[in-house]
């Protein structure tokens, strides 16, 4: 029999149990032992069913909690026929289950959306935890590395040991360029690292980008600029030599028998001019050789402020001559670098600042050393000089490009090469008439 009220069900079972207990007692008193056995068994069955009925709600709640624990939101409770109190309670449980189901579905949709988004990005993305277990490797990365099974960082060992070492050692905020041969293809990879924590769990995120095509384009542009500059310089030397040689040849041809004093003077002056231009061309070639013979850096811990102070002492005469107020803003900061090469960098940049400050009222050059939160060091060389025109600014690092009358055009080119050998960056910003700032991220 089904009753629609929990209390009625309980009362019915209590009455039934009381009745059977009374019957059992009567059978025992009147010595109806067989009937007593039947009555006793019936009492036990009624008691068990009664306990099962009362405990049903606990079982339903336990089942509900287990469903939430195991993220199974398909559990649904029938609340019809359980009385108003239990109908409302079971309806609330069903609503809670549905709410969790909707939240889980939304999270699944968002997670899937982010997965598709990451896989759609053309930049390779790798994420791994403190135990070097790979948590994320998108399709672009698998395509670059030509590997599908990337479960642990040690899998990179079979691709390239140098790649594995770089991924392990690269710090947050750093960018590294790395040549890797995968299959029959030589890749030029740009790696950029970031670090973050989720629920107190450490993760490192690294982006991989094959910049081979871009580098080829930039390299071609650089070669074209270099060839234009070299062609211009060589032609400036060869053209007068060729013209003068032709003139001298005609003089000699006309004065074969008895050259006059005037002809000899012309020959002497012409040969002197040829000698001067030939020496100029030889000096130009020697400068080019210097540009291609930068020594390999010998890295050692160096105090940057001390290094800058030493350069300032070398250039003190130039500061006084031009009435320049030279300032150093730096605390104690060590960095792993080649002090001799970096000294040349500071000399080149500060001398450029001195040249730019010529004729300026109250010229000031300031050097600042600023530690960064990502572990790097920012070094800025700032002047309030004449500044650099925008059309000139993009060419200042091109070898042999110069706007100075007696400049060689290799100072900044050498500076940039030395900075790159230190796995660092150099940037320049300038406003014409207001000054220039060179920034080194070491």
XYZ file of C-alpha atoms in Angstrom:
442
model
C 0.000 0.000 0.000
C 1.383 3.447 -0.945
C 0.612 6.445 1.210
C 1.410 9.996 0.139
C 2.561 11.201 3.500
C 5.751 10.164 5.309
C 4.128 10.508 8.733
C 1.209 8.234 7.766
C 3.702 5.645 6.523
C 5.568 5.803 9.840
C 2.351 5.626 11.925
C 1.082 2.692 9.871
C 4.327 0.780 10.357
C 4.405 1.558 14.105
C 0.811 0.329 14.502
C 1.581 -2.780 12.441
C 4.722 -3.489 14.473
C 2.862 -2.938 17.785
C 0.052 -5.242 16.655
C 2.470 -8.021 15.679
C 4.344 -7.645 18.970
C 1.010 -7.966 20.837
C 0.145 -11.045 18.793
C 3.580 -12.531 19.504
C 3.090 -11.933 23.240
C -0.398 -13.531 23.204
C 0.947 -16.615 21.358
C 3.745 -17.022 23.843
C 1.405 -16.643 26.873
C -1.082 -19.210 25.493
C 1.736 -21.558 24.461
C 1.072 -21.368 20.733
C 4.708 -21.889 19.956
C 4.400 -22.530 16.205
C 2.334 -19.425 15.799
C 4.831 -17.592 17.999
C 7.572 -18.484 15.507
C 5.499 -17.137 12.603
C 4.664 -14.001 14.559
C 8.326 -13.522 15.572
C 9.539 -13.830 11.978
C 6.855 -11.344 10.891
C 7.957 -8.871 13.589
C 11.567 -9.142 12.421
C 10.557 -8.571 8.766
C 8.400 -5.572 9.721
C 11.240 -4.130 11.825
C 13.805 -4.577 9.013
C 11.443 -3.006 6.454
C 10.719 -0.171 8.890
C 14.421 0.589 9.371
C 15.038 0.351 5.603
C 12.198 2.784 4.964
C 13.437 5.289 7.566
C 17.046 5.017 6.293
C 16.062 5.541 2.637
C 16.574 9.307 2.820
C 20.093 8.829 4.201
C 20.861 6.507 1.313
C 19.493 9.031 -1.189
C 21.577 11.860 0.299
C 24.689 9.649 0.340
C 24.058 8.695 -3.302
C 23.646 12.383 -4.145
C 26.930 13.327 -2.464
C 28.805 10.485 -4.199
C 27.393 11.636 -7.540
C 28.723 15.156 -6.933
C 32.067 13.745 -5.815
C 32.444 11.714 -9.013
C 31.056 14.530 -11.201
C 28.085 12.390 -12.194
C 25.201 14.796 -12.547
C 22.742 12.351 -14.117
C 21.244 11.312 -10.743
C 17.554 12.241 -10.481
C 15.258 11.638 -7.502
C 11.561 10.892 -7.914
C 9.778 13.053 -5.386
C 6.198 11.986 -6.125
C 4.410 10.080 -3.311
C 6.870 11.023 -0.558
C 4.890 13.719 1.189
C 5.165 17.496 0.921
C 8.284 17.788 3.090
C 10.232 15.157 1.155
C 8.873 16.329 -2.199
C 10.331 19.802 -1.566
C 13.609 18.310 -0.282
C 14.082 15.972 -3.252
C 13.142 18.747 -5.648
C 15.919 20.897 -4.103
C 18.425 18.043 -4.499
C 17.438 17.696 -8.172
C 17.881 21.461 -8.681
C 21.338 21.354 -7.063
C 22.316 18.443 -9.303
C 21.068 20.323 -12.371
C 22.982 23.467 -11.356
C 26.212 21.483 -10.981
C 25.516 19.835 -14.329
C 25.135 23.214 -16.032
C 28.316 24.547 -14.399
C 30.231 21.447 -15.485
C 28.876 21.757 -19.035
C 29.892 25.441 -19.178
C 33.374 24.620 -17.941
C 33.688 21.797 -20.453
C 32.606 24.116 -23.276
C 35.057 26.801 -22.136
C 37.862 24.253 -21.778
C 37.160 22.883 -25.250
C 37.031 26.406 -26.656
C 40.437 27.237 -25.154
C 41.879 23.960 -26.471
C 40.653 24.768 -29.989
C 41.967 28.311 -29.650
C 45.426 27.149 -28.526
C 45.541 24.530 -31.288
C 44.536 27.159 -33.846
C 47.442 29.459 -32.897
C 50.352 29.126 -35.310
C 52.899 29.597 -32.507
C 54.023 26.428 -30.728
C 53.074 26.376 -27.037
C 54.578 24.087 -24.399
C 53.635 23.968 -20.714
C 55.111 21.679 -18.062
C 55.062 21.395 -14.266
C 57.809 21.222 -11.655
C 58.237 17.481 -12.330
C 58.675 18.242 -16.063
C 55.415 16.517 -16.956
C 54.060 18.170 -20.106
C 50.595 19.594 -19.463
C 50.069 21.248 -22.832
C 51.580 20.872 -26.292
C 49.513 22.341 -29.100
C 49.379 21.186 -32.714
C 51.720 23.947 -33.892
C 54.430 22.705 -31.508
C 53.948 19.077 -32.566
C 54.237 20.185 -36.180
C 57.439 22.138 -35.489
C 59.050 19.297 -33.534
C 57.510 16.584 -35.760
C 56.425 14.666 -32.661
C 52.933 13.659 -31.545
C 53.756 11.888 -28.271
C 54.956 14.594 -25.889
C 54.265 13.429 -22.336
C 57.476 14.368 -20.540
C 60.058 17.074 -21.139
C 62.747 14.428 -21.501
C 61.158 13.538 -24.871
C 62.972 16.596 -26.285
C 66.263 14.778 -25.710
C 65.605 12.579 -28.752
C 65.015 15.703 -30.867
C 67.942 17.883 -29.804
C 69.866 17.888 -26.512
C 70.597 21.617 -26.834
C 66.860 22.265 -27.188
C 66.161 20.354 -23.958
C 68.890 22.273 -22.116
C 67.589 25.634 -23.358
C 63.990 24.830 -22.358
C 65.137 23.874 -18.864
C 67.434 26.867 -18.345
C 65.480 29.702 -19.972
C 64.115 32.137 -17.379
C 60.780 33.927 -17.298
C 60.758 36.905 -19.643
C 63.806 35.733 -21.568
C 63.906 35.150 -25.322
C 66.413 32.744 -26.837
C 67.272 32.062 -30.469
C 68.204 28.477 -31.244
C 69.110 26.554 -34.375
C 67.682 23.045 -34.378
C 67.880 20.404 -37.102
C 64.712 18.323 -37.183
C 64.599 15.709 -39.867
C 66.205 17.268 -42.912
C 65.127 20.797 -42.025
C 67.182 23.381 -40.163
C 64.896 25.532 -38.012
C 65.674 28.870 -36.433
C 63.521 28.855 -33.298
C 62.660 31.808 -31.107
C 61.809 30.663 -27.560
C 60.069 32.943 -25.055
C 59.379 31.819 -21.483
C 56.846 32.665 -18.794
C 56.164 31.186 -15.352
C 52.977 31.055 -13.293
C 51.278 29.254 -10.405
C 47.826 27.679 -10.245
C 46.608 26.388 -6.859
C 50.194 26.623 -5.559
C 51.384 24.460 -8.439
C 54.272 25.754 -10.567
C 54.124 25.786 -14.371
C 56.498 27.054 -17.046
C 55.058 28.174 -20.369
C 57.278 28.434 -23.454
C 56.333 29.645 -26.912
C 58.157 28.300 -29.957
C 58.249 30.218 -33.233
C 60.111 29.250 -36.357
C 61.490 32.578 -37.563
C 63.608 31.120 -40.353
C 61.581 32.757 -43.138
C 61.502 36.100 -41.345
C 65.237 35.920 -40.680
C 65.893 35.083 -44.327
C 63.922 38.171 -45.349
C 65.710 40.359 -42.792
C 69.058 38.873 -43.741
C 68.409 39.613 -47.405
C 67.443 43.187 -46.550
C 70.579 43.574 -44.415
C 72.776 42.208 -47.186
C 71.158 44.558 -49.687
C 71.761 47.537 -47.407
C 75.320 46.404 -46.763
C 76.007 45.881 -50.452
C 74.583 49.335 -51.275
C 76.837 50.960 -48.660
C 79.898 48.967 -49.710
C 79.226 49.598 -53.395
C 78.893 53.319 -52.714
C 82.133 53.389 -50.714
C 84.100 51.292 -53.186
C 82.810 53.251 -56.167
C 83.770 56.514 -54.432
C 87.332 55.186 -54.347
C 87.510 53.343 -57.648
C 85.879 55.982 -59.872
C 88.477 58.705 -59.225
C 91.264 56.125 -59.390
C 90.013 54.913 -62.784
C 89.518 58.436 -64.082
C 92.879 59.637 -62.809
C 94.671 56.554 -64.138
C 93.188 57.201 -67.576
C 94.308 60.836 -67.438
C 97.832 59.865 -66.392
C 97.962 57.240 -69.099
C 97.134 59.917 -71.714
C 99.799 62.241 -70.268
C 102.432 59.525 -70.473
C 101.303 58.575 -73.976
C 101.604 62.188 -75.189
C 104.958 62.794 -73.502
C 106.717 59.522 -74.320
C 109.828 61.070 -75.813
C 110.701 63.866 -73.411
C 108.223 64.491 -70.597
C 108.092 68.111 -69.475
C 108.348 69.286 -65.906
C 104.632 70.102 -65.905
C 103.830 66.550 -67.047
C 106.014 65.116 -64.285
C 104.246 67.292 -61.728
C 100.891 66.067 -63.048
C 102.089 62.459 -62.816
C 103.376 63.005 -59.288
C 100.140 64.610 -58.102
C 98.033 61.946 -59.812
C 100.010 59.070 -58.331
C 99.773 60.727 -54.895
C 96.000 60.951 -55.267
C 95.835 57.307 -56.369
C 97.943 56.348 -53.337
C 95.638 58.243 -50.936
C 92.464 56.723 -52.389
C 94.038 53.249 -52.410
C 94.929 53.628 -48.738
C 91.366 54.764 -48.048
C 90.019 51.681 -49.776
C 92.472 49.517 -47.818
C 91.343 51.123 -44.530
C 87.716 50.504 -45.469
C 88.502 46.823 -46.095
C 90.326 46.596 -42.762
C 87.311 48.086 -40.961
C 85.097 45.471 -42.602
C 87.469 42.738 -41.391
C 87.214 44.101 -37.844
C 83.445 43.934 -38.054
C 83.580 40.208 -38.855
C 86.195 39.288 -36.230
C 84.487 39.866 -32.882
C 86.057 37.519 -30.293
C 83.960 34.936 -28.482
C 82.749 36.434 -25.164
C 84.416 35.266 -21.961
C 81.572 35.482 -19.458
C 82.263 36.180 -15.793
C 80.397 37.908 -12.941
C 80.921 41.658 -13.309
C 79.794 44.654 -11.293
C 78.015 46.855 -13.860
C 78.289 50.140 -11.947
C 82.054 49.710 -11.597
C 82.363 48.970 -15.323
C 80.408 52.137 -16.253
C 82.451 54.235 -13.802
C 85.650 52.988 -15.474
C 84.323 54.012 -18.900
C 83.327 57.414 -17.498
C 86.896 57.899 -16.221
C 88.272 57.138 -19.712
C 85.942 59.740 -21.255
C 86.280 62.370 -18.515
C 88.332 64.666 -20.764
C 85.582 64.637 -23.400
C 82.952 65.461 -20.746
C 84.940 68.474 -19.525
C 85.727 69.646 -23.048
C 82.015 69.710 -23.958
C 80.782 70.833 -20.491
C 78.661 67.682 -20.235
C 76.980 66.757 -16.964
C 77.511 62.986 -16.777
C 75.374 61.063 -14.254
C 75.286 57.429 -13.117
C 72.143 56.111 -11.398
C 72.910 52.581 -10.300
C 72.999 50.356 -7.247
C 75.261 47.358 -6.844
C 74.287 44.925 -9.595
C 76.297 41.949 -10.856
C 75.737 40.307 -14.230
C 77.349 37.494 -16.171
C 79.082 39.206 -19.113
C 82.354 39.847 -20.911
C 83.612 43.099 -19.299
C 86.019 43.971 -22.151
C 83.360 43.640 -24.844
C 80.673 45.404 -22.781
C 83.139 48.198 -22.019
C 83.437 48.751 -25.776
C 79.624 48.867 -25.986
C 79.422 51.584 -23.311
C 82.258 53.556 -24.935
C 80.478 53.487 -28.330
C 77.104 54.527 -26.921
C 78.446 57.263 -24.620
C 80.661 58.694 -27.375
C 77.629 58.855 -29.651
C 75.789 60.698 -26.879
C 78.725 63.135 -26.566
C 78.650 63.812 -30.322
C 74.869 64.333 -30.198
C 75.267 66.821 -27.309
C 77.617 69.164 -29.191
C 76.248 72.699 -29.243
C 73.431 71.892 -26.788
C 72.727 74.140 -23.799
C 73.301 72.301 -20.487
C 74.117 68.931 -22.100
C 73.414 65.952 -19.863
C 74.165 62.260 -20.298
C 72.758 59.831 -17.752
C 73.330 56.103 -17.381
C 70.838 54.101 -15.288
C 71.056 50.475 -14.169
C 67.631 49.120 -13.164
C 66.992 45.522 -11.972
C 63.883 43.980 -13.506
C 61.336 41.703 -11.822
C 62.094 38.893 -14.294
C 65.755 38.769 -13.211
C 67.122 40.779 -16.133
C 68.931 44.107 -15.917
C 67.928 47.239 -17.821
C 70.734 49.644 -18.734
C 69.808 52.962 -20.344
C 72.124 55.597 -21.849
C 70.175 58.813 -22.272
C 71.165 62.220 -23.646
C 69.332 65.485 -24.263
C 71.098 66.091 -27.552
C 69.953 66.707 -31.105
C 68.129 63.390 -31.481
C 67.903 61.218 -34.586
C 65.611 61.723 -37.543
C 63.097 58.861 -38.078
C 64.442 58.037 -41.566
C 67.951 57.720 -40.111
C 66.907 55.835 -36.958
C 66.054 52.619 -38.811
C 69.535 52.445 -40.382
C 71.789 53.234 -37.430
C 72.739 49.579 -36.830
C 73.525 48.937 -40.529
C 77.298 48.427 -41.001
C 79.105 51.427 -42.578
C 76.021 53.647 -42.330
C 77.009 56.956 -40.769
C 75.997 60.619 -40.763
C 79.346 61.804 -39.342
C 81.965 63.373 -41.554
C 84.758 61.141 -40.236
C 82.675 58.236 -38.991
C 83.353 54.622 -40.005
C 79.766 53.445 -39.517
C 80.707 50.293 -37.586
C 80.422 51.452 -33.954
C 76.729 50.695 -33.507
C 76.947 47.614 -35.751
C 79.678 46.234 -33.458
C 77.622 47.221 -30.419
C 74.586 45.293 -31.615
C 76.649 42.202 -32.418
C 78.241 42.231 -28.951
C 74.810 42.629 -27.325
C 73.471 39.650 -29.294
C 76.487 37.562 -28.265
C 75.373 38.217 -24.673
C 71.848 36.926 -25.496
C 70.606 40.417 -24.751
C 68.592 43.089 -26.562
C 69.262 46.694 -27.481
C 66.577 49.209 -28.358
C 66.687 52.874 -29.289
C 64.144 55.659 -29.021
C 64.724 59.217 -30.142
C 62.881 62.475 -30.655
C 64.493 64.942 -33.003
C 65.726 67.961 -31.030
C 64.997 66.370 -27.638
C 67.448 63.536 -27.226
C 68.086 59.817 -27.626
C 67.886 56.812 -25.301
C 69.625 53.490 -25.914
C 68.237 50.687 -23.727
C 70.013 47.384 -23.133
C 68.093 44.427 -21.663
C 70.843 42.220 -20.260
